[in-house]
PDB file of C-alpha atoms in Angstrom:
ATOM      1  CA  MET G   1      -6.645   2.585  21.133  1.00  0.00           C
ATOM      2  CA  LYS G   2     -10.212   3.482  20.268  1.00  0.00           C
ATOM      3  CA  SER G   3     -11.241   7.033  19.690  1.00  0.00           C
ATOM      4  CA  LYS G   4     -13.302   8.595  22.435  1.00  0.00           C
ATOM      5  CA  ASN G   5     -15.448  10.004  19.669  1.00  0.00           C
ATOM      6  CA  PRO G   6     -16.244   7.096  17.333  1.00  0.00           C
ATOM      7  CA  ASN G   7     -18.138   9.378  14.987  1.00  0.00           C
ATOM      8  CA  SER G   8     -15.215  11.720  14.439  1.00  0.00           C
ATOM      9  CA  HIS G   9     -13.709  11.597  10.980  1.00  0.00           C
ATOM     10  CA  PRO G  10      -9.963  11.836  10.404  1.00  0.00           C
ATOM     11  CA  SER G  11     -10.049  13.009   6.823  1.00  0.00           C
ATOM     12  CA  GLY G  12     -10.090  16.677   7.793  1.00  0.00           C
ATOM     13  CA  PHE G  13      -6.948  16.115   9.812  1.00  0.00           C
ATOM     14  CA  GLY G  14      -5.273  14.368   6.942  1.00  0.00           C
ATOM     15  CA  ARG G  15      -5.933  17.078   4.409  1.00  0.00           C
ATOM     16  CA  ARG G  16      -4.781  19.837   6.733  1.00  0.00           C
ATOM     17  CA  ALA G  17      -2.070  18.238   8.806  1.00  0.00           C
ATOM     18  CA  PHE G  18      -0.056  16.466   6.181  1.00  0.00           C
ATOM     19  CA  LEU G  19      -0.336  19.267   3.679  1.00  0.00           C
ATOM     20  CA  GLY G  20       0.458  22.083   5.988  1.00  0.00           C
ATOM     21  CA  LEU G  21      -3.150  23.199   5.338  1.00  0.00           C
ATOM     22  CA  ALA G  22      -3.541  22.515   9.243  1.00  0.00           C
ATOM     23  CA  LEU G  23      -2.241  20.252  12.541  1.00  0.00           C
ATOM     24  CA  VAL G  24      -2.343  20.981  18.136  1.00  0.00           C
ATOM     25  CA  ALA G  25      -3.835  20.087  20.955  1.00  0.00           C
ATOM     26  CA  ALA G  26      -7.531  20.537  20.936  1.00  0.00           C
ATOM     27  CA  GLY G  27      -9.437  22.178  23.723  1.00  0.00           C
ATOM     28  CA  GLY G  28      -7.386  22.656  26.872  1.00  0.00           C
ATOM     29  CA  MET G  29      -4.292  20.805  25.676  1.00  0.00           C
ATOM     30  CA  ALA G  30      -2.411  23.775  24.345  1.00  0.00           C
ATOM     31  CA  PHE G  31       1.352  23.488  24.530  1.00  0.00           C
ATOM     32  CA  PRO G  32       3.295  25.483  27.087  1.00  0.00           C
ATOM     33  CA  GLY G  33       4.730  28.715  25.759  1.00  0.00           C
ATOM     34  CA  LEU G  34       7.785  28.175  23.624  1.00  0.00           C
ATOM     35  CA  GLY G  35      10.935  30.038  24.597  1.00  0.00           C
ATOM     36  CA  LEU G  36      12.295  31.627  21.453  1.00  0.00           C
ATOM     37  CA  VAL G  37      15.891  30.972  20.612  1.00  0.00           C
ATOM     38  CA  PRO G  38      17.824  34.203  19.971  1.00  0.00           C
ATOM     39  CA  ALA G  39      18.726  34.608  16.318  1.00  0.00           C
ATOM     40  CA  GLN G  40      22.447  34.255  16.964  1.00  0.00           C
ATOM     41  CA  ALA G  41      21.855  30.974  18.794  1.00  0.00           C
ATOM     42  CA  GLN G  42      19.507  29.367  16.274  1.00  0.00           C
ATOM     43  CA  ALA G  43      22.245  27.926  14.099  1.00  0.00           C
ATOM     44  CA  ALA G  44      23.716  25.969  16.950  1.00  0.00           C
ATOM     45  CA  ALA G  45      20.416  25.493  18.829  1.00  0.00           C
ATOM     46  CA  SER G  46      21.001  24.008  22.275  1.00  0.00           C
ATOM     47  CA  GLU G  47      23.266  21.192  23.357  1.00  0.00           C
ATOM     48  CA  THR G  48      20.230  19.152  24.382  1.00  0.00           C
ATOM     49  CA  ALA G  49      18.488  19.777  21.071  1.00  0.00           C
ATOM     50  CA  GLN G  50      21.579  18.609  19.203  1.00  0.00           C
ATOM     51  CA  LYS G  51      21.762  15.435  21.294  1.00  0.00           C
ATOM     52  CA  ILE G  52      18.107  14.777  20.498  1.00  0.00           C
ATOM     53  CA  ALA G  53      18.729  15.304  16.783  1.00  0.00           C
ATOM     54  CA  ASP G  54      21.690  12.922  16.846  1.00  0.00           C
ATOM     55  CA  HIS G  55      19.721  10.291  18.769  1.00  0.00           C
ATOM     56  CA  PHE G  56      16.692  10.580  16.484  1.00  0.00           C
ATOM     57  CA  ALA G  57      18.894  10.200  13.405  1.00  0.00           C
ATOM     58  CA  ASN G  58      19.878   6.747  14.658  1.00  0.00           C
ATOM     59  CA  VAL G  59      16.274   5.569  15.045  1.00  0.00           C
ATOM     60  CA  ARG G  60      15.421   4.142  11.653  1.00  0.00           C
ATOM     61  CA  THR G  61      12.042   2.539  12.364  1.00  0.00           C
ATOM     62  CA  MET G  62       9.239   3.072  14.879  1.00  0.00           C
ATOM     63  CA  THR G  63       5.829   1.540  15.426  1.00  0.00           C
ATOM     64  CA  GLY G  64       3.170   2.005  18.059  1.00  0.00           C
ATOM     65  CA  GLU G  65      -0.197   3.568  18.766  1.00  0.00           C
ATOM     66  CA  PHE G  66      -1.296   7.174  18.419  1.00  0.00           C
ATOM     67  CA  VAL G  67      -3.990   9.567  19.526  1.00  0.00           C
ATOM     68  CA  GLN G  68      -4.689  12.577  17.362  1.00  0.00           C
ATOM     69  CA  PHE G  69      -6.294  15.811  18.588  1.00  0.00           C
ATOM     70  CA  GLY G  70      -7.753  17.990  15.872  1.00  0.00           C
ATOM     71  CA  PRO G  71      -8.231  21.761  15.794  1.00  0.00           C
ATOM     72  CA  ARG G  72     -11.955  21.522  16.612  1.00  0.00           C
ATOM     73  CA  GLY G  73     -11.509  19.149  19.547  1.00  0.00           C
ATOM     74  CA  GLU G  74     -12.039  15.950  17.566  1.00  0.00           C
ATOM     75  CA  GLN G  75     -10.082  12.913  18.729  1.00  0.00           C
ATOM     76  CA  THR G  76      -9.135   9.791  16.817  1.00  0.00           C
ATOM     77  CA  GLY G  77      -6.549   7.060  17.233  1.00  0.00           C
ATOM     78  CA  GLY G  78      -4.947   4.048  15.673  1.00  0.00           C
ATOM     79  CA  LYS G  79      -1.649   2.419  14.769  1.00  0.00           C
ATOM     80  CA  PHE G  80       1.384   4.058  13.168  1.00  0.00           C
ATOM     81  CA  TYR G  81       4.559   2.942  11.405  1.00  0.00           C
ATOM     82  CA  ILE G  82       7.587   5.092  10.575  1.00  0.00           C
ATOM     83  CA  GLN G  83      10.655   4.236   8.550  1.00  0.00           C
ATOM     84  CA  ARG G  84      13.053   7.092   8.072  1.00  0.00           C
ATOM     85  CA  PRO G  85      13.824   8.654   5.757  1.00  0.00           C
ATOM     86  CA  GLY G  86      10.479   9.528   4.280  1.00  0.00           C
ATOM     87  CA  LYS G  87       8.084   6.681   5.053  1.00  0.00           C
ATOM     88  CA  ILE G  88       5.074   6.706   7.349  1.00  0.00           C
ATOM     89  CA  ARG G  89       1.720   5.004   7.692  1.00  0.00           C
ATOM     90  CA  PHE G  90      -1.250   5.792   9.927  1.00  0.00           C
ATOM     91  CA  ASN G  91      -4.050   3.227  10.168  1.00  0.00           C
ATOM     92  CA  TYR G  92      -7.043   4.883  11.822  1.00  0.00           C
ATOM     93  CA  ASP G  93      -9.509   3.035  14.027  1.00  0.00           C
ATOM     94  CA  GLY G  94     -13.063   2.761  12.780  1.00  0.00           C
ATOM     95  CA  SER G  95     -15.012   1.330   9.901  1.00  0.00           C
ATOM     96  CA  ALA G  96     -13.981   3.967   7.334  1.00  0.00           C
ATOM     97  CA  GLY G  97     -10.617   2.279   6.773  1.00  0.00           C
ATOM     98  CA  PHE G  98      -8.941   5.683   6.572  1.00  0.00           C
ATOM     99  CA  LYS G  99      -5.170   5.675   6.271  1.00  0.00           C
ATOM    100  CA  VAL G 100      -2.328   8.060   5.513  1.00  0.00           C
ATOM    101  CA  VAL G 101       0.748   6.688   3.760  1.00  0.00           C
ATOM    102  CA  SER G 102       4.032   8.197   2.597  1.00  0.00           C
ATOM    103  CA  ASP G 103       6.385   6.155   0.440  1.00  0.00           C
ATOM    104  CA  GLY G 104       9.191   8.703   0.654  1.00  0.00           C
ATOM    105  CA  GLN G 105       8.047  10.687  -2.370  1.00  0.00           C
ATOM    106  CA  SER G 106       4.307  11.192  -2.014  1.00  0.00           C
ATOM    107  CA  VAL G 107       1.692  11.291   0.734  1.00  0.00           C
ATOM    108  CA  ILE G 108      -1.754   9.785   0.154  1.00  0.00           C
ATOM    109  CA  LEU G 109      -4.927  10.279   2.162  1.00  0.00           C
ATOM    110  CA  ASP G 110      -6.962   7.146   1.485  1.00  0.00           C
ATOM    111  CA  ASN G 111     -10.600   6.799   2.510  1.00  0.00           C
ATOM    112  CA  LYS G 112     -11.915   3.427   1.334  1.00  0.00           C
ATOM    113  CA  LYS G 113     -15.426   4.097   2.637  1.00  0.00           C
ATOM    114  CA  MET G 114     -15.760   7.331   0.664  1.00  0.00           C
ATOM    115  CA  ASN G 115     -13.695   5.892  -2.193  1.00  0.00           C
ATOM    116  CA  THR G 116     -11.377   8.903  -2.252  1.00  0.00           C
ATOM    117  CA  MET G 117      -7.606   9.068  -2.462  1.00  0.00           C
ATOM    118  CA  ASP G 118      -5.746  12.375  -2.415  1.00  0.00           C
ATOM    119  CA  LEU G 119      -2.047  12.492  -3.294  1.00  0.00           C
ATOM    120  CA  TYR G 120       0.513  15.212  -2.544  1.00  0.00           C
ATOM    121  CA  PRO G 121       4.329  15.571  -2.687  1.00  0.00           C
ATOM    122  CA  LEU G 122       5.961  14.796   0.663  1.00  0.00           C
ATOM    123  CA  SER G 123       8.500  17.555  -0.007  1.00  0.00           C
ATOM    124  CA  LYS G 124       5.724  20.154   0.210  1.00  0.00           C
ATOM    125  CA  THR G 125       4.520  19.137   3.687  1.00  0.00           C
ATOM    126  CA  PRO G 126       6.046  19.956   7.108  1.00  0.00           C
ATOM    127  CA  LEU G 127       5.963  16.217   7.776  1.00  0.00           C
ATOM    128  CA  LYS G 128       9.127  16.008   5.706  1.00  0.00           C
ATOM    129  CA  LEU G 129      11.027  17.721   8.551  1.00  0.00           C
ATOM    130  CA  LEU G 130      10.067  14.836  10.852  1.00  0.00           C
ATOM    131  CA  LEU G 131      10.893  12.119   8.325  1.00  0.00           C
ATOM    132  CA  ASP G 132      14.229  13.451   7.046  1.00  0.00           C
ATOM    133  CA  GLU G 133      17.461  11.538   7.638  1.00  0.00           C
ATOM    134  CA  ARG G 134      18.077  13.823  10.612  1.00  0.00           C
ATOM    135  CA  ILE G 135      16.497  16.822  12.268  1.00  0.00           C
ATOM    136  CA  ASP G 136      18.110  19.834  10.637  1.00  0.00           C
ATOM    137  CA  LEU G 137      18.972  22.403  13.312  1.00  0.00           C
ATOM    138  CA  SER G 138      21.017  24.575  10.999  1.00  0.00           C
ATOM    139  CA  GLY G 139      20.239  27.916   9.412  1.00  0.00           C
ATOM    140  CA  ASN G 140      16.864  29.487  10.154  1.00  0.00           C
ATOM    141  CA  LYS G 141      14.796  26.289  10.305  1.00  0.00           C
ATOM    142  CA  VAL G 142      14.772  26.349  14.118  1.00  0.00           C
ATOM    143  CA  ARG G 143      11.947  28.600  15.245  1.00  0.00           C
ATOM    144  CA  SER G 144      12.222  27.827  18.938  1.00  0.00           C
ATOM    145  CA  VAL G 145      13.662  25.452  21.529  1.00  0.00           C
ATOM    146  CA  LYS G 146      12.160  25.022  24.999  1.00  0.00           C
ATOM    147  CA  GLU G 147      13.818  22.865  27.642  1.00  0.00           C
ATOM    148  CA  GLU G 148      11.736  21.793  30.629  1.00  0.00           C
ATOM    149  CA  ASP G 149      12.095  19.039  33.221  1.00  0.00           C
ATOM    150  CA  ASP G 150       9.639  16.712  31.493  1.00  0.00           C
ATOM    151  CA  LEU G 151       9.858  17.719  27.831  1.00  0.00           C
ATOM    152  CA  THR G 152      12.178  19.312  25.317  1.00  0.00           C
ATOM    153  CA  THR G 153      10.287  21.095  22.552  1.00  0.00           C
ATOM    154  CA  ILE G 154      11.795  21.892  19.154  1.00  0.00           C
ATOM    155  CA  GLN G 155       9.848  23.896  16.586  1.00  0.00           C
ATOM    156  CA  LEU G 156      10.962  23.846  12.960  1.00  0.00           C
ATOM    157  CA  ALA G 157       9.806  25.699   9.877  1.00  0.00           C
ATOM    158  CA  ASP G 158      10.978  26.367   6.343  1.00  0.00           C
ATOM    159  CA  ARG G 159       9.169  29.402   4.982  1.00  0.00           C
ATOM    160  CA  SER G 160      10.648  28.970   1.511  1.00  0.00           C
ATOM    161  CA  VAL G 161       8.906  25.580   1.163  1.00  0.00           C
ATOM    162  CA  PHE G 162       5.995  25.456   3.618  1.00  0.00           C
ATOM    163  CA  GLY G 163       5.111  29.127   4.024  1.00  0.00           C
ATOM    164  CA  ASN G 164       3.776  29.799   7.520  1.00  0.00           C
ATOM    165  CA  SER G 165       3.243  26.110   8.316  1.00  0.00           C
ATOM    166  CA  ARG G 166       5.505  24.607  10.972  1.00  0.00           C
ATOM    167  CA  ILE G 167       6.090  21.452  12.973  1.00  0.00           C
ATOM    168  CA  THR G 168       6.665  21.258  16.720  1.00  0.00           C
ATOM    169  CA  MET G 169       8.251  18.088  18.107  1.00  0.00           C
ATOM    170  CA  MET G 170       8.353  17.155  21.791  1.00  0.00           C
ATOM    171  CA  PHE G 171      10.940  14.746  23.195  1.00  0.00           C
ATOM    172  CA  ASP G 172      11.702  13.072  26.505  1.00  0.00           C
ATOM    173  CA  PRO G 173      14.698  15.032  27.874  1.00  0.00           C
ATOM    174  CA  LYS G 174      16.255  11.910  29.422  1.00  0.00           C
ATOM    175  CA  SER G 175      15.782   9.210  26.762  1.00  0.00           C
ATOM    176  CA  TYR G 176      15.519  11.702  23.856  1.00  0.00           C
ATOM    177  CA  ASP G 177      12.588   9.669  22.529  1.00  0.00           C
ATOM    178  CA  LEU G 178       9.898  11.363  20.451  1.00  0.00           C
ATOM    179  CA  ARG G 179       6.633  11.770  22.392  1.00  0.00           C
ATOM    180  CA  GLN G 180       4.417  13.870  20.147  1.00  0.00           C
ATOM    181  CA  TRP G 181       4.360  16.370  17.332  1.00  0.00           C
ATOM    182  CA  THR G 182       2.139  19.169  16.117  1.00  0.00           C
ATOM    183  CA  ILE G 183       1.754  20.644  12.675  1.00  0.00           C
ATOM    184  CA  THR G 184       0.436  24.201  12.535  1.00  0.00           C
ATOM    185  CA  ASP G 185      -1.077  25.439   9.293  1.00  0.00           C
ATOM    186  CA  ALA G 186      -0.799  28.882   7.741  1.00  0.00           C
ATOM    187  CA  GLN G 187      -3.998  29.954   9.533  1.00  0.00           C
ATOM    188  CA  GLY G 188      -2.574  28.948  12.919  1.00  0.00           C
ATOM    189  CA  LYS G 189      -4.779  25.856  13.280  1.00  0.00           C
ATOM    190  CA  ASP G 190      -3.115  22.947  15.038  1.00  0.00           C
ATOM    191  CA  THR G 191      -3.452  19.202  15.323  1.00  0.00           C
ATOM    192  CA  THR G 192      -1.347  17.076  17.643  1.00  0.00           C
ATOM    193  CA  VAL G 193      -0.302  13.446  17.324  1.00  0.00           C
ATOM    194  CA  MET G 194       0.697  11.777  20.598  1.00  0.00           C
ATOM    195  CA  ILE G 195       2.424   8.383  20.374  1.00  0.00           C
ATOM    196  CA  PHE G 196       2.723   5.591  22.942  1.00  0.00           C
ATOM    197  CA  ASN G 197       3.562   1.872  23.274  1.00  0.00           C
ATOM    198  CA  VAL G 198       6.384   2.678  20.873  1.00  0.00           C
ATOM    199  CA  GLN G 199       8.871   0.084  19.626  1.00  0.00           C
ATOM    200  CA  GLN G 200      12.021   1.273  17.890  1.00  0.00           C
ATOM    201  CA  ASP G 201      14.296  -0.333  15.318  1.00  0.00           C
ATOM    202  CA  VAL G 202      11.863  -3.101  14.417  1.00  0.00           C
ATOM    203  CA  ARG G 203      11.653  -4.820  11.049  1.00  0.00           C
ATOM    204  CA  LEU G 204       8.732  -3.423   9.037  1.00  0.00           C
ATOM    205  CA  ASP G 205       6.997  -4.908   6.016  1.00  0.00           C
ATOM    206  CA  GLN G 206       7.754  -2.611   3.083  1.00  0.00           C
ATOM    207  CA  ASP G 207       4.261  -3.204   1.713  1.00  0.00           C
ATOM    208  CA  LEU G 208       3.037  -0.925   4.510  1.00  0.00           C
ATOM    209  CA  PHE G 209       4.440   2.060   2.621  1.00  0.00           C
ATOM    210  CA  LYS G 210       3.320   1.159  -0.902  1.00  0.00           C
ATOM    211  CA  ILE G 211       1.025   3.579  -2.690  1.00  0.00           C
ATOM    212  CA  ASP G 212      -1.405   2.351  -5.326  1.00  0.00           C
ATOM    213  CA  TYR G 213      -0.781   5.107  -7.860  1.00  0.00           C
ATOM    214  CA  GLN G 214      -2.991   3.436 -10.440  1.00  0.00           C
ATOM    215  CA  ARG G 215      -5.965   3.555  -8.085  1.00  0.00           C
ATOM    216  CA  ASN G 216      -5.299   7.261  -7.562  1.00  0.00           C
ATOM    217  CA  ILE G 217      -5.295   7.814 -11.324  1.00  0.00           C
ATOM    218  CA  ASP G 218      -8.494   5.799 -11.787  1.00  0.00           C
ATOM    219  CA  LEU G 219     -10.309   7.663  -9.001  1.00  0.00           C
ATOM    220  CA  ASN G 220      -9.267  11.036 -10.425  1.00  0.00           C
ATOM    221  CA  LYS G 221     -10.508  10.034 -13.867  1.00  0.00           C
ATOM    222  CA  LYS G 222     -13.829   8.957 -12.387  1.00  0.00           C
ATOM    223  CA  LYS G 223     -14.112  12.176 -10.390  1.00  0.00           C
ATOM    224  CA  ASN G 224     -13.360  14.324 -13.444  1.00  0.00           C
ATOM    225  CA  SER G 225     -15.834  12.429 -15.613  1.00  0.00           C
ATOM    226  CA  ASN G 226     -18.611  13.055 -13.092  1.00  0.00           C
ATOM    227  CA  ARG G 227     -18.138  16.816 -13.168  1.00  0.00           C
TER     228      ARG G 227
END
């Protein structure tokens, strides 16, 4: 799916969203208010939320298309691939050849046009909560659960790792399928990723999730030498 704004650039999203430095709906697409789960109920969450977590744990691979809404109203799209635990790839539409890849250990933000490649530990991003073996509803990770007729919303956070950053996932209450997620940064800025035309449990080429660490090293050396 082509972006409605072909001049928008996804790199800002990548740096913020996947690092917890920012990721919801732009403009008028704000999420409905989240009903907070009482503290005594957070450990168990809701029966529906647990069913969603159990269902999602059984979905090992996903592929489809996405539309991303940035905090300033920018919109981009492309193709995504997920293999849990830990692996994800976003190929963005457009001539820049921008992509985001996680190999289970690291996340890279690769812009071929600008010849930049930023690398960060997956464990330090809220994206890890989406890509774990299962959605962890235990302890104080559950910030809120909201059950509505058309969507079930689960918000997770881990202050000890991600600070004030958090991830909000929205699921179909009947099929329990993931529909979209939002990462909110420490400053409260949001970006949403909506997914569609999704196929589950498909065989994925493992080369999709490979990171060229040597290229990252070479680019960093070049950048440092130019300072």
